[in-house]
Coordinates of C-alpha atoms in Angstrom, one line a residue:
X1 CA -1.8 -26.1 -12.1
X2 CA -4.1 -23.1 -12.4
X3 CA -2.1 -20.7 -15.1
X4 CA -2.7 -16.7 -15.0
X5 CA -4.7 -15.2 -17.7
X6 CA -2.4 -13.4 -21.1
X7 CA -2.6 -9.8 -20.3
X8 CA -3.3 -9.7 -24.1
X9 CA -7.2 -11.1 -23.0
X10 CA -7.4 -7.9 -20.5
X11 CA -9.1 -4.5 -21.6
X12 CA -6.7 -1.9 -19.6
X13 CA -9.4 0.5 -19.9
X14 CA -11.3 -1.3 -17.7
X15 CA -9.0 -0.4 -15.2
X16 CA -9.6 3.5 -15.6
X17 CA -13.3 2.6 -15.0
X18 CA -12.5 0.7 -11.8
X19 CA -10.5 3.7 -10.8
X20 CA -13.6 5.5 -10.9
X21 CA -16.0 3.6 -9.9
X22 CA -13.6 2.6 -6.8
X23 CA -13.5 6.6 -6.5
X24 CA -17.5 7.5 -7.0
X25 CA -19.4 5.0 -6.0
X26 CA -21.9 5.9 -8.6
X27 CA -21.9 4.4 -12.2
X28 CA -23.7 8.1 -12.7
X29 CA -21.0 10.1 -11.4
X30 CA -18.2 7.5 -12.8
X31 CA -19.5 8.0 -15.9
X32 CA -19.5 11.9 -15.4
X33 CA -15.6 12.3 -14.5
X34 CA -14.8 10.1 -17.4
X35 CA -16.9 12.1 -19.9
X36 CA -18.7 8.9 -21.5
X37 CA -22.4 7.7 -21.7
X38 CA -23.9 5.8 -18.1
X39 CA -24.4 2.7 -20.4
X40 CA -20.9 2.4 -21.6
X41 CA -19.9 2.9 -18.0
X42 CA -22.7 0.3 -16.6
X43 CA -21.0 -2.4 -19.7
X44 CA -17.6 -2.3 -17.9
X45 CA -18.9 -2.6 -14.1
X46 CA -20.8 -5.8 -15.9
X47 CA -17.7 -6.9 -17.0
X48 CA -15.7 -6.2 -13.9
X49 CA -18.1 -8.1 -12.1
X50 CA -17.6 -11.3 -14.2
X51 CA -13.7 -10.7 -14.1
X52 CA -13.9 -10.7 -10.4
X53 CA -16.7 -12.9 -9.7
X54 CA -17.8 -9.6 -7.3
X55 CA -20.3 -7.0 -7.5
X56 CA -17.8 -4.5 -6.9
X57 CA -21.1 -2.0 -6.0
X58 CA -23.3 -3.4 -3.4
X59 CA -26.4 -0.8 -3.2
X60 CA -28.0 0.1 -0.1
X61 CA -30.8 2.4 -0.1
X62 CA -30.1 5.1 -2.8
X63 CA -26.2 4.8 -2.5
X64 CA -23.7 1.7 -3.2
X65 CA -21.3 0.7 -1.2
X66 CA -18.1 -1.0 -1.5
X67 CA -17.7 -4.5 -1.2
X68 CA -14.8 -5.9 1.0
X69 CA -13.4 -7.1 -2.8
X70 CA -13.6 -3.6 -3.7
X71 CA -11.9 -1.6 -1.0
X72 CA -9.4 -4.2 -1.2
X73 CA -8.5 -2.8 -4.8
X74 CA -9.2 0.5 -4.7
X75 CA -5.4 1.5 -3.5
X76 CA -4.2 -1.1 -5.9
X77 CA -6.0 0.5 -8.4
X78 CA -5.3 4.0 -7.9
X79 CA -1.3 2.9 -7.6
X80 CA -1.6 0.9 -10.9
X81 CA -3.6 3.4 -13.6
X82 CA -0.5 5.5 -11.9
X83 CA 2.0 3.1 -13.0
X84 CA 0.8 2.6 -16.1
X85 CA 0.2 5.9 -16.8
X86 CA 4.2 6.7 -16.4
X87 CA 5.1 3.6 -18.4
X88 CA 3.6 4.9 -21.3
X89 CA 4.6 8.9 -20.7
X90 CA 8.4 7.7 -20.5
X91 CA 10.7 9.1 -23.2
X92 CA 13.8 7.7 -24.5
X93 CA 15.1 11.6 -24.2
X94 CA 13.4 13.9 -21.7
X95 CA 13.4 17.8 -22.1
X96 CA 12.1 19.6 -18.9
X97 CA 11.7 23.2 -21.0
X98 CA 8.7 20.8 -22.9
X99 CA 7.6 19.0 -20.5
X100 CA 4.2 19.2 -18.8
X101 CA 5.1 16.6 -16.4
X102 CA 3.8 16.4 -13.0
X103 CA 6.3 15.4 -9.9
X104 CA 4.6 14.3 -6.4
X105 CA 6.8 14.5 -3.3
X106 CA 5.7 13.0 -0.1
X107 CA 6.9 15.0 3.3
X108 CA 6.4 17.4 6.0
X109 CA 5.6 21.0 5.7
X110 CA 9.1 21.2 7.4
X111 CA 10.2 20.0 4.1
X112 CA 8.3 21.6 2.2
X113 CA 8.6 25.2 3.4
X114 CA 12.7 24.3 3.4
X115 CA 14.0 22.4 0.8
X116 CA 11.0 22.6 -1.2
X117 CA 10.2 25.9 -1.9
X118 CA 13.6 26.0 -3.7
X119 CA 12.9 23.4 -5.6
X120 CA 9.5 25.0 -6.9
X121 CA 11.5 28.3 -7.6
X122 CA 14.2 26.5 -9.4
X123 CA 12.0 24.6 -11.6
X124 CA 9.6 27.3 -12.6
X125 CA 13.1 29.4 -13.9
X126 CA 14.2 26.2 -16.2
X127 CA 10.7 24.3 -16.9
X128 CA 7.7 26.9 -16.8
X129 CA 4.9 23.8 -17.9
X130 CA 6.1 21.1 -14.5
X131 CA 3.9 21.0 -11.9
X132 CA 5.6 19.7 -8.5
X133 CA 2.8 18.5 -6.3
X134 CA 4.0 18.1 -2.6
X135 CA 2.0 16.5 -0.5
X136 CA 2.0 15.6 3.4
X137 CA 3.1 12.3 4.6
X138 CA 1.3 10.3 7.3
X139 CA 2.4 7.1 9.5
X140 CA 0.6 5.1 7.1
X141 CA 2.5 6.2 4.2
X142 CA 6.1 5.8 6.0
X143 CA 5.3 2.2 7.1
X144 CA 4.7 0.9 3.7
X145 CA 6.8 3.3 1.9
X146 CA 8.8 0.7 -0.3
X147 CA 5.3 -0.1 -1.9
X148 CA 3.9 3.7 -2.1
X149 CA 6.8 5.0 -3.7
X150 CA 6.1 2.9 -6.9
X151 CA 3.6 5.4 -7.9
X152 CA 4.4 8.7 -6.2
X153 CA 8.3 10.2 -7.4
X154 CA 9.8 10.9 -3.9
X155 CA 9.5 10.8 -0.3
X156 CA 11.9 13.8 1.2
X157 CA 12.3 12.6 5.4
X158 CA 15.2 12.7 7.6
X159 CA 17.1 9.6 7.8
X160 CA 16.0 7.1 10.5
X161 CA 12.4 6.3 9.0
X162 CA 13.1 4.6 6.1
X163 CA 16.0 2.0 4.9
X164 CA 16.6 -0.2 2.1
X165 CA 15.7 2.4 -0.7
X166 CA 17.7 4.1 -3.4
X167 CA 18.1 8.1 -1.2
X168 CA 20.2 11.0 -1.5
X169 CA 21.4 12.8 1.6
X170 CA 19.9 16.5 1.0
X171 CA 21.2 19.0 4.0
X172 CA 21.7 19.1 8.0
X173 CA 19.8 20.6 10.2
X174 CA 19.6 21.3 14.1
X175 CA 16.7 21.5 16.4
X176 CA 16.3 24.6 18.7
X177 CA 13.6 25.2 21.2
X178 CA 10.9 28.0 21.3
X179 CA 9.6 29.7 24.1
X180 CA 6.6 32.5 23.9
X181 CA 8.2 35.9 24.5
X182 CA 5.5 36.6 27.5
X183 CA 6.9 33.8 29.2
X184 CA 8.8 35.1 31.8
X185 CA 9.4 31.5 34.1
X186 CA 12.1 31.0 31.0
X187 CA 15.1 33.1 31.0
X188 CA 17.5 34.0 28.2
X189 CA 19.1 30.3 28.9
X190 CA 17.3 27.1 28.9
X191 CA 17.7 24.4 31.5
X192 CA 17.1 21.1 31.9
X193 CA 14.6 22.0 34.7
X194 CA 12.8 24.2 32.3
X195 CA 12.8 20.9 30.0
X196 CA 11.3 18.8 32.8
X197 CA 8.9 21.0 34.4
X198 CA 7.4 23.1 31.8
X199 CA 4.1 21.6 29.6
X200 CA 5.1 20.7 26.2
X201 CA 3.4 20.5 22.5
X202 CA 5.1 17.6 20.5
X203 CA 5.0 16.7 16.3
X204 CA 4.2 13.2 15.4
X205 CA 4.1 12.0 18.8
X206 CA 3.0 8.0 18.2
X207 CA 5.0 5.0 18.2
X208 CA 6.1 5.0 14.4
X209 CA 5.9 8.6 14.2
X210 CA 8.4 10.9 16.3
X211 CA 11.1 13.9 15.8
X212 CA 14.8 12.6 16.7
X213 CA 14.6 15.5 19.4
X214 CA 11.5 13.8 21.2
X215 CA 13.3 10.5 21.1
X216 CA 16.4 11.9 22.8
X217 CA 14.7 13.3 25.6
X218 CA 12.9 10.0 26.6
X219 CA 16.3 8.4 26.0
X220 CA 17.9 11.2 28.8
X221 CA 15.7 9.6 31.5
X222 CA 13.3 12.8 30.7
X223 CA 10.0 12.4 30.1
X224 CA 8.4 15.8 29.3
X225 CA 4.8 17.0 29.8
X226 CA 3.1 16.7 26.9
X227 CA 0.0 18.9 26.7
X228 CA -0.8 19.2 22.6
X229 CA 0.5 17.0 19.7
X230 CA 0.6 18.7 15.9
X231 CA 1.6 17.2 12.9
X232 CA 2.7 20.1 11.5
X233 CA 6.2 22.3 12.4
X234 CA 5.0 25.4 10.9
X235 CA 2.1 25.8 13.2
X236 CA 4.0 25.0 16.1
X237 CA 4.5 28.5 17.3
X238 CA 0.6 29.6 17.3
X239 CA 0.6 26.4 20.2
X240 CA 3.9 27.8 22.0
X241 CA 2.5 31.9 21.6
X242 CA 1.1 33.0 24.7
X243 CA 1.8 29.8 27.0
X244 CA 3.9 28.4 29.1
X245 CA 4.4 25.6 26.4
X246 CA 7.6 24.7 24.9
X247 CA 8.5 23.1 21.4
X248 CA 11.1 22.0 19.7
X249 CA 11.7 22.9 15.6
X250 CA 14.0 22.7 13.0
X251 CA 16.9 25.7 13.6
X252 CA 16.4 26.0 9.2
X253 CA 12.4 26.8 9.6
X254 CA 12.9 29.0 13.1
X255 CA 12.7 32.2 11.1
X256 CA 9.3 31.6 9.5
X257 CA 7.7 30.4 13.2
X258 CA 9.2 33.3 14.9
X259 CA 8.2 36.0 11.9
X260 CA 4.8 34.8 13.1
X261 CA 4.8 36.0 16.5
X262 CA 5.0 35.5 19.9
X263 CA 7.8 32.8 20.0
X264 CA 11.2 33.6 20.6
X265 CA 14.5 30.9 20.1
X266 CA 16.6 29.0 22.4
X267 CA 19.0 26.7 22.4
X268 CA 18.5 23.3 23.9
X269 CA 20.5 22.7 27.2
X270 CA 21.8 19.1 25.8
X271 CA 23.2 18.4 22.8
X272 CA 20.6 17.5 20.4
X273 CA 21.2 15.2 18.0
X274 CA 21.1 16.8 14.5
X275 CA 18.9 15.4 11.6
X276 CA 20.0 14.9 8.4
X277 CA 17.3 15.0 5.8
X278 CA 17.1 12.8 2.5
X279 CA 14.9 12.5 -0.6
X280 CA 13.7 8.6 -1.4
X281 CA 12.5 6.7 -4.2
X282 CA 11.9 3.4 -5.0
X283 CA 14.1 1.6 -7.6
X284 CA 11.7 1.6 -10.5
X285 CA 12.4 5.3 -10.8
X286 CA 16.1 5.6 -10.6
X287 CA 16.9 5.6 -14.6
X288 CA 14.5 7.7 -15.6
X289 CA 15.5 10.9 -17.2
X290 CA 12.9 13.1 -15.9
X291 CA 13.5 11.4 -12.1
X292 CA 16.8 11.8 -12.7
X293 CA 16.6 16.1 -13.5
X294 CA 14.1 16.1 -10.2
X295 CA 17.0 15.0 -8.1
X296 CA 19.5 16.5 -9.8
X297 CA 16.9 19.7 -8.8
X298 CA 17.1 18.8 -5.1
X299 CA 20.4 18.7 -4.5
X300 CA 21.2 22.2 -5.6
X301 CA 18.1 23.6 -4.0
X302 CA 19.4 21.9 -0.5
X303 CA 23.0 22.7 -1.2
X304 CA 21.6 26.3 -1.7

């Protein structure tokens, strides 16, 4: 029976070397984000290297490489230093007017130009030193987003994406269409033979990445002509502007991609399924104090 080395024989500083060595690829510049000498940096990759049994930096030429070992860990890594970093920043009492923590949210710019804009206003009124970092989701990140969220605070996504994970249901929204005002083939009504015939540009168009709206359609029997695909809502309108294109965005964001220009609104000729958006986290997070103000934040910022 092979037993697991005591975590009492491990040096948990190695693991903020690994961190950047995984991130550098150079003991020099390793050495340079952590602020400490290239030998005291060069002792740990030695050790690593016996820990593993791998050379975690396989040179070629004047550069190293990553062994298949080491890009293997380097997400682990990242998602561990992150962990550990929070165990050891919790509080029995948490005080947000003190704090200097920093909260990252996963999402679209949908989201983010929504829900959490409020957020950021609300918490620079009642706790000036938190940072809120909000950062774009991808495919990757929804598929494996039990595992992610153990280092990251939140992932804020309509329902439909993600299930078996602590959530609270944030706000509804509807989708509308936009049109460019110089297109004069679409009247002040839409119609399902403007649906069918004109060109399209889509968001997230790929098999695990989709709007409810663009799902809908192909589940009417219509399968739209799509000409341009964005991962992003707010830039939606520059594609529509000046085209015969249509797309479809939230009715809560319209304002900001018509206040751009060149896109007017419609509404859809079919009753479009509205989207309910939720914030997620995993379970690891749900009795924390500080976690516990950030949602707390969220709900009045989407019930504003």
């Amino acid at each position: 029976m092979v037993t697991e080395p005591p975590l009492s024989k491990l040096d948990l500083n190695l693991l903020v070397a690994l961190d950047a060595l995984l991130a550098e690829r150079s003991v020099t510049r390793a050495a340079q984000r952590l602020r400490l000498s290239q030998p005291a940096l060069s002792a740990s990759l030695s050790r690593l290297r016996i820990h593993f049994g791998d050379p975690i930096l396989a040179r070629r030429g004047n550069e190293y490489d990553l062994t298949p070992l080491a890009v293997r860990l380097a997400e682990q890594t990242s998602t561990a230093l992150e962990m550990a970093r929070r165990i050891f920043d919790s509080q029995t009492e948490w005080d947000p007017r003190n704090s200097t923590r920093e909260f990252a949210v996963f999402g679209s710019d949908y989201g983010f130009a929504t829900i959490g804009r409020a957020v950021s206003r609300l918490a620079t009124e009642r706790a000036p030193s938190v940072k809120f970092r909000f950062l774009l989701h991808s495919p990757q990140f929804i598929e494996s987003a039990d595992e992610r969220l153990r280092s990251v605070d939140a992932l804020m996504i309509p329902h439909g994406f993600v299930s078996d994970l602590p959530h609270m249901t944030l706000a509804k929204d509807r989708w509308v269409v936009i049109a460019a005002t110089s297109n004069d083939a679409i009247g002040d009504e839409l119609t399902m033979s403007d649906i069918i015939h004109s060109p399209w540009v889509f968001t997230y168009q790929s098999r695990t990445a989709f709007t409810s709206a663009s799902r809908q359609l192909q589940e009417l029997g219509v399968e739209p002509h799509v000409d341009a695909v964005v991962e992003s809502f707010l830039s939606l309108g520059t594609f529509v502007a000046g085209t015969r294109r249509l797309g479809m965005v939230q009715a809560r964001l319209s304002d900001l991609v018509v206040g751009m220009g060149g896109v007017r609104v419609l509404e859809p000729p079919f009753e479009a399924t509205p989207l309910t958006n939720a914030l997620w986290w995993h379970p690891v997070h749900t009795h924390d104090p500080g976690h516990t103000w950030m949602r707390e934040l969220f709900a009045e910022a989407a019930a504003s």
